PDB file of C-alpha atoms in Angstrom:
ATOM      1  CA  ASP Z   1     143.040 122.757 133.466  1.00  0.00           C
ATOM      2  CA  VAL Z   2     141.758 120.072 131.343  1.00  0.00           C
ATOM      3  CA  ASN Z   3     138.274 120.752 130.150  1.00  0.00           C
ATOM      4  CA  LYS Z   4     136.759 117.069 131.036  1.00  0.00           C
ATOM      5  CA  GLY Z   5     133.533 115.697 129.614  1.00  0.00           C
ATOM      6  CA  THR Z   6     131.731 112.386 128.829  1.00  0.00           C
ATOM      7  CA  GLY Z   7     130.158 110.277 126.196  1.00  0.00           C
ATOM      8  CA  THR Z   8     127.885 107.435 125.528  1.00  0.00           C
ATOM      9  CA  ILE Z   9     128.183 104.900 122.570  1.00  0.00           C
ATOM     10  CA  ALA Z  10     125.233 105.230 120.498  1.00  0.00           C
ATOM     11  CA  THR Z  11     125.489 102.628 117.629  1.00  0.00           C
ATOM     12  CA  LEU Z  12     129.287 102.360 118.138  1.00  0.00           C
ATOM     13  CA  ALA Z  13     129.664 106.044 117.558  1.00  0.00           C
ATOM     14  CA  VAL Z  14     130.571 109.234 119.975  1.00  0.00           C
ATOM     15  CA  THR Z  15     130.831 112.683 119.511  1.00  0.00           C
ATOM     16  CA  THR Z  16     132.524 114.618 122.163  1.00  0.00           C
ATOM     17  CA  THR Z  17     134.066 118.469 122.184  1.00  0.00           C
ATOM     18  CA  THR Z  18     136.121 118.199 125.332  1.00  0.00           C
ATOM     19  CA  GLN Z  19     139.844 117.615 126.078  1.00  0.00           C
ATOM     20  CA  SER Z  20     139.264 114.455 127.977  1.00  0.00           C
ATOM     21  CA  GLY Z  21     136.763 112.257 129.670  1.00  0.00           C
ATOM     22  CA  THR Z  22     134.965 108.996 129.396  1.00  0.00           C
ATOM     23  CA  ILE Z  23     133.200 107.164 126.796  1.00  0.00           C
ATOM     24  CA  THR Z  24     130.621 104.774 128.209  1.00  0.00           C
ATOM     25  CA  SER Z  25     129.091 101.785 126.400  1.00  0.00           C
ATOM     26  CA  GLN Z  26     125.305 101.954 125.696  1.00  0.00           C
ATOM     27  CA  ASN Z  27     124.908  98.224 125.739  1.00  0.00           C
ATOM     28  CA  ALA Z  28     123.284  97.448 128.783  1.00  0.00           C
ATOM     29  CA  ALA Z  29     123.124  93.811 128.019  1.00  0.00           C
ATOM     30  CA  LEU Z  30     126.862  93.468 127.698  1.00  0.00           C
ATOM     31  CA  GLY Z  31     127.378  90.711 130.552  1.00  0.00           C
ATOM     32  CA  THR Z  32     130.287  89.761 133.078  1.00  0.00           C
ATOM     33  CA  GLY Z  33     133.192  89.185 131.323  1.00  0.00           C
ATOM     34  CA  ALA Z  34     131.924  89.837 127.825  1.00  0.00           C
ATOM     35  CA  SER Z  35     133.458  92.387 125.733  1.00  0.00           C
ATOM     36  CA  GLU Z  36     132.632  94.840 122.972  1.00  0.00           C
ATOM     37  CA  THR Z  37     134.727  95.990 120.065  1.00  0.00           C
ATOM     38  CA  TRP Z  38     134.919  99.675 119.082  1.00  0.00           C
ATOM     39  CA  THR Z  39     136.173  99.895 115.617  1.00  0.00           C
ATOM     40  CA  ASP Z  40     137.413 102.983 113.276  1.00  0.00           C
ATOM     41  CA  PHE Z  41     137.737 105.426 116.339  1.00  0.00           C
ATOM     42  CA  VAL Z  42     140.490 107.980 115.858  1.00  0.00           C
ATOM     43  CA  SER Z  43     142.863 108.618 119.039  1.00  0.00           C
ATOM     44  CA  CYS Z  44     143.205 112.362 119.629  1.00  0.00           C
ATOM     45  CA  LEU Z  45     145.206 114.271 121.990  1.00  0.00           C
ATOM     46  CA  TYR Z  46     143.916 117.626 122.176  1.00  0.00           C
ATOM     47  CA  LEU Z  47     146.499 120.354 122.247  1.00  0.00           C
ATOM     48  CA  PRO Z  48     145.376 124.226 122.670  1.00  0.00           C
ATOM     49  CA  SER Z  49     147.355 126.530 120.439  1.00  0.00           C
ATOM     50  CA  SER Z  50     149.414 127.712 123.250  1.00  0.00           C
ATOM     51  CA  TYR Z  51     151.029 124.011 123.263  1.00  0.00           C
ATOM     52  CA  ALA Z  52     152.683 123.877 120.146  1.00  0.00           C
ATOM     53  CA  PHE Z  53     154.391 120.570 119.531  1.00  0.00           C
ATOM     54  CA  SER Z  54     158.301 121.277 118.888  1.00  0.00           C
ATOM     55  CA  ALA Z  55     161.541 119.663 119.057  1.00  0.00           C
ATOM     56  CA  SER Z  56     164.916 120.434 119.842  1.00  0.00           C
ATOM     57  CA  ALA Z  57     168.452 118.632 119.834  1.00  0.00           C
ATOM     58  CA  THR Z  58     167.864 117.389 123.296  1.00  0.00           C
ATOM     59  CA  ALA Z  59     164.032 117.741 124.329  1.00  0.00           C
ATOM     60  CA  ILE Z  60     160.476 117.860 123.097  1.00  0.00           C
ATOM     61  CA  SER Z  61     158.105 120.418 124.025  1.00  0.00           C
ATOM     62  CA  LEU Z  62     154.234 120.473 124.503  1.00  0.00           C
ATOM     63  CA  GLY Z  63     154.090 124.255 125.096  1.00  0.00           C
ATOM     64  CA  SER Z  64     155.537 125.017 128.262  1.00  0.00           C
ATOM     65  CA  VAL Z  65     155.860 121.255 129.181  1.00  0.00           C
ATOM     66  CA  GLU Z  66     159.176 119.788 127.995  1.00  0.00           C
ATOM     67  CA  PHE Z  67     160.292 116.141 127.991  1.00  0.00           C
ATOM     68  CA  ALA Z  68     164.216 116.606 128.475  1.00  0.00           C
ATOM     69  CA  ASP Z  69     166.576 114.013 127.369  1.00  0.00           C
ATOM     70  CA  VAL Z  70     164.700 112.541 124.748  1.00  0.00           C
ATOM     71  CA  ASN Z  71     166.566 110.624 122.230  1.00  0.00           C
ATOM     72  CA  LYS Z  72     165.770 112.478 118.957  1.00  0.00           C
ATOM     73  CA  GLY Z  73     166.761 111.839 115.470  1.00  0.00           C
ATOM     74  CA  THR Z  74     166.002 113.140 111.814  1.00  0.00           C
ATOM     75  CA  GLY Z  75     165.031 111.201 108.825  1.00  0.00           C
ATOM     76  CA  THR Z  76     163.757 111.509 105.103  1.00  0.00           C
ATOM     77  CA  ILE Z  77     161.237 109.619 103.453  1.00  0.00           C
ATOM     78  CA  ALA Z  78     162.263 107.441 100.553  1.00  0.00           C
ATOM     79  CA  THR Z  79     159.425 105.514  98.815  1.00  0.00           C
ATOM     80  CA  LEU Z  80     157.032 106.483 101.619  1.00  0.00           C
ATOM     81  CA  ALA Z  81     159.201 104.578 104.377  1.00  0.00           C
ATOM     82  CA  VAL Z  82     162.017 105.744 106.716  1.00  0.00           C
ATOM     83  CA  THR Z  83     163.973 103.911 109.600  1.00  0.00           C
ATOM     84  CA  MET Z  84     164.471 105.586 112.608  1.00  0.00           C
ATOM     85  CA  THR Z  85     166.157 104.574 116.022  1.00  0.00           C
ATOM     86  CA  THR Z  86     164.946 107.472 118.221  1.00  0.00           C
ATOM     87  CA  GLN Z  87     162.289 108.078 120.728  1.00  0.00           C
ATOM     88  CA  ALA Z  88     161.094 111.373 118.758  1.00  0.00           C
ATOM     89  CA  GLY Z  89     162.477 112.808 115.541  1.00  0.00           C
ATOM     90  CA  THR Z  90     161.599 114.817 112.656  1.00  0.00           C
ATOM     91  CA  ILE Z  91     160.538 113.182 109.365  1.00  0.00           C
ATOM     92  CA  THR Z  92     161.119 115.352 106.025  1.00  0.00           C
ATOM     93  CA  SER Z  93     158.728 114.272 103.273  1.00  0.00           C
ATOM     94  CA  GLU Z  94     160.182 113.003 100.065  1.00  0.00           C
ATOM     95  CA  ASN Z  95     157.412 114.546  97.919  1.00  0.00           C
ATOM     96  CA  ALA Z  96     157.676 118.195  97.428  1.00  0.00           C
ATOM     97  CA  ALA Z  97     154.817 118.460  95.384  1.00  0.00           C
ATOM     98  CA  LEU Z  98     152.013 116.875  97.571  1.00  0.00           C
ATOM     99  CA  GLY Z  99     148.748 117.350  95.614  1.00  0.00           C
ATOM    100  CA  THR Z 100     145.653 119.021  96.753  1.00  0.00           C
ATOM    101  CA  GLY Z 101     143.333 116.328  98.243  1.00  0.00           C
ATOM    102  CA  ALA Z 102     146.297 113.987  98.030  1.00  0.00           C
ATOM    103  CA  SER Z 103     147.600 111.781 101.222  1.00  0.00           C
ATOM    104  CA  GLU Z 104     150.435 109.804 102.031  1.00  0.00           C
ATOM    105  CA  ALA Z 105     151.060 106.802 104.375  1.00  0.00           C
ATOM    106  CA  TRP Z 106     154.897 106.714 105.797  1.00  0.00           C
ATOM    107  CA  VAL Z 107     155.887 103.574 107.229  1.00  0.00           C
ATOM    108  CA  VAL Z 108     158.512 104.385 110.025  1.00  0.00           C
ATOM    109  CA  THR Z 109     160.158 101.568 111.065  1.00  0.00           C
ATOM    110  CA  ASN Z 110     161.469 101.887 114.728  1.00  0.00           C
ATOM    111  CA  THR Z 111     162.068  99.102 117.348  1.00  0.00           C
ATOM    112  CA  LEU Z 112     161.400 101.636 120.033  1.00  0.00           C
ATOM    113  CA  CYS Z 113     157.667 101.177 119.226  1.00  0.00           C
ATOM    114  CA  ALA Z 114     157.284  97.921 120.646  1.00  0.00           C
ATOM    115  CA  ALA Z 115     153.515  97.380 120.463  1.00  0.00           C
ATOM    116  CA  THR Z 116     150.079  98.428 119.263  1.00  0.00           C
ATOM    117  CA  THR Z 117     149.641  99.708 122.646  1.00  0.00           C
ATOM    118  CA  ASP Z 118     152.139 102.649 122.373  1.00  0.00           C
ATOM    119  CA  VAL Z 119     151.075 105.590 121.731  1.00  0.00           C
ATOM    120  CA  VAL Z 120     152.738 107.815 118.940  1.00  0.00           C
ATOM    121  CA  ILE Z 121     152.063 111.744 118.526  1.00  0.00           C
ATOM    122  CA  ALA Z 122     152.854 113.309 115.597  1.00  0.00           C
ATOM    123  CA  SER Z 123     152.356 116.988 114.123  1.00  0.00           C
ATOM    124  CA  VAL Z 124     153.643 119.039 111.109  1.00  0.00           C
ATOM    125  CA  ALA Z 125     156.713 120.692 112.192  1.00  0.00           C
ATOM    126  CA  SER Z 126     157.646 122.533 109.218  1.00  0.00           C
ATOM    127  CA  PRO Z 127     154.602 123.136 106.481  1.00  0.00           C
ATOM    128  CA  CYS Z 128     155.129 123.002 102.696  1.00  0.00           C
ATOM    129  CA  THR Z 129     154.843 126.142 100.702  1.00  0.00           C
ATOM    130  CA  THR Z 130     151.388 126.856  98.885  1.00  0.00           C
ATOM    131  CA  GLY Z 131     149.648 123.609 100.212  1.00  0.00           C
ATOM    132  CA  TYR Z 132     148.456 123.089 104.051  1.00  0.00           C
ATOM    133  CA  VAL Z 133     149.495 119.553 105.128  1.00  0.00           C
ATOM    134  CA  VAL Z 134     147.578 117.820 108.215  1.00  0.00           C
ATOM    135  CA  VAL Z 135     148.576 114.766 109.890  1.00  0.00           C
ATOM    136  CA  THR Z 136     145.250 112.350 109.830  1.00  0.00           C
ATOM    137  CA  GLY Z 137     146.375 109.657 111.788  1.00  0.00           C
ATOM    138  CA  VAL Z 138     149.307 107.606 113.441  1.00  0.00           C
ATOM    139  CA  THR Z 139     148.713 103.760 113.786  1.00  0.00           C
ATOM    140  CA  ALA Z 140     151.449 101.923 116.078  1.00  0.00           C
ATOM    141  CA  ALA Z 141     152.644  98.289 115.382  1.00  0.00           C
ATOM    142  CA  ALA Z 142     155.252  96.026 116.859  1.00  0.00           C
ATOM    143  CA  GLY Z 143     158.437  97.707 115.405  1.00  0.00           C
ATOM    144  CA  SER Z 144     156.975 100.377 113.378  1.00  0.00           C
ATOM    145  CA  PHE Z 145     154.149 102.861 113.215  1.00  0.00           C
ATOM    146  CA  THR Z 146     152.345 104.557 110.168  1.00  0.00           C
ATOM    147  CA  ILE Z 147     151.948 108.325 109.805  1.00  0.00           C
ATOM    148  CA  ASN Z 148     149.319 109.481 107.496  1.00  0.00           C
ATOM    149  CA  VAL Z 149     149.522 112.897 105.876  1.00  0.00           C
ATOM    150  CA  TYR Z 150     146.821 114.804 103.915  1.00  0.00           C
ATOM    151  CA  ASN Z 151     147.072 117.967 101.804  1.00  0.00           C
ATOM    152  CA  VAL Z 152     143.958 119.713 102.872  1.00  0.00           C
ATOM    153  CA  GLY Z 153     145.021 122.953 101.164  1.00  0.00           C
ATOM    154  CA  GLY Z 154     143.622 124.479  97.869  1.00  0.00           C
ATOM    155  CA  SER Z 155     147.007 124.095  96.172  1.00  0.00           C
ATOM    156  CA  ASN Z 156     149.455 121.686  95.654  1.00  0.00           C
ATOM    157  CA  CYS Z 157     152.619 121.635  97.853  1.00  0.00           C
ATOM    158  CA  ALA Z 158     155.651 123.481  96.351  1.00  0.00           C
ATOM    159  CA  SER Z 159     158.319 121.982  98.721  1.00  0.00           C
ATOM    160  CA  THR Z 160     158.781 119.280 101.031  1.00  0.00           C
ATOM    161  CA  PHE Z 161     157.536 119.843 104.771  1.00  0.00           C
ATOM    162  CA  SER Z 162     158.367 117.814 107.921  1.00  0.00           C
ATOM    163  CA  VAL Z 163     156.701 116.364 110.642  1.00  0.00           C
ATOM    164  CA  ASN Z 164     157.551 115.552 114.483  1.00  0.00           C
ATOM    165  CA  TYR Z 165     156.725 112.239 116.447  1.00  0.00           C
ATOM    166  CA  LEU Z 166     157.013 111.224 119.686  1.00  0.00           C
ATOM    167  CA  ILE Z 167     157.017 107.685 121.214  1.00  0.00           C
ATOM    168  CA  LEU Z 168     155.255 107.060 124.482  1.00  0.00           C
ATOM    169  CA  SER Z 169     155.253 103.467 125.820  1.00  0.00           C
TER     170      SER Z 169
END
């Protein structure tokens, strides 16, 4: 049961509160074969709280939906980067004291992320203590992806934290 809606681009911006849907251009003058570029949009996969993103040694789960036989690995960030060779995994932060209001951009080298059209899902797997870290975005590239994390909490982190990821090609 997906709550589906629609939206219309107005000055290249749209707001929607539904889980999925269609975004339509407001540009009626867009001719046949012409294109329109929409930039600075955040891709979002809406997951209700009943669909917690978790990973085991052999599978990735989105609530009751399980992707079995997924190649999963683990890694730790070093100097804001890590190399992973698996379709899914858990990455542990290097920084055990991410400040309140501070962010990091982790570059994950991974040849399984073959193109900018690949989708990479990322979510905090284990939070830090005292802070509150969220994933604010993921950008795919050929041979890598970048995970952006941000401490929205009122206190600095007092421990490391980890993020799960899944590459969908």
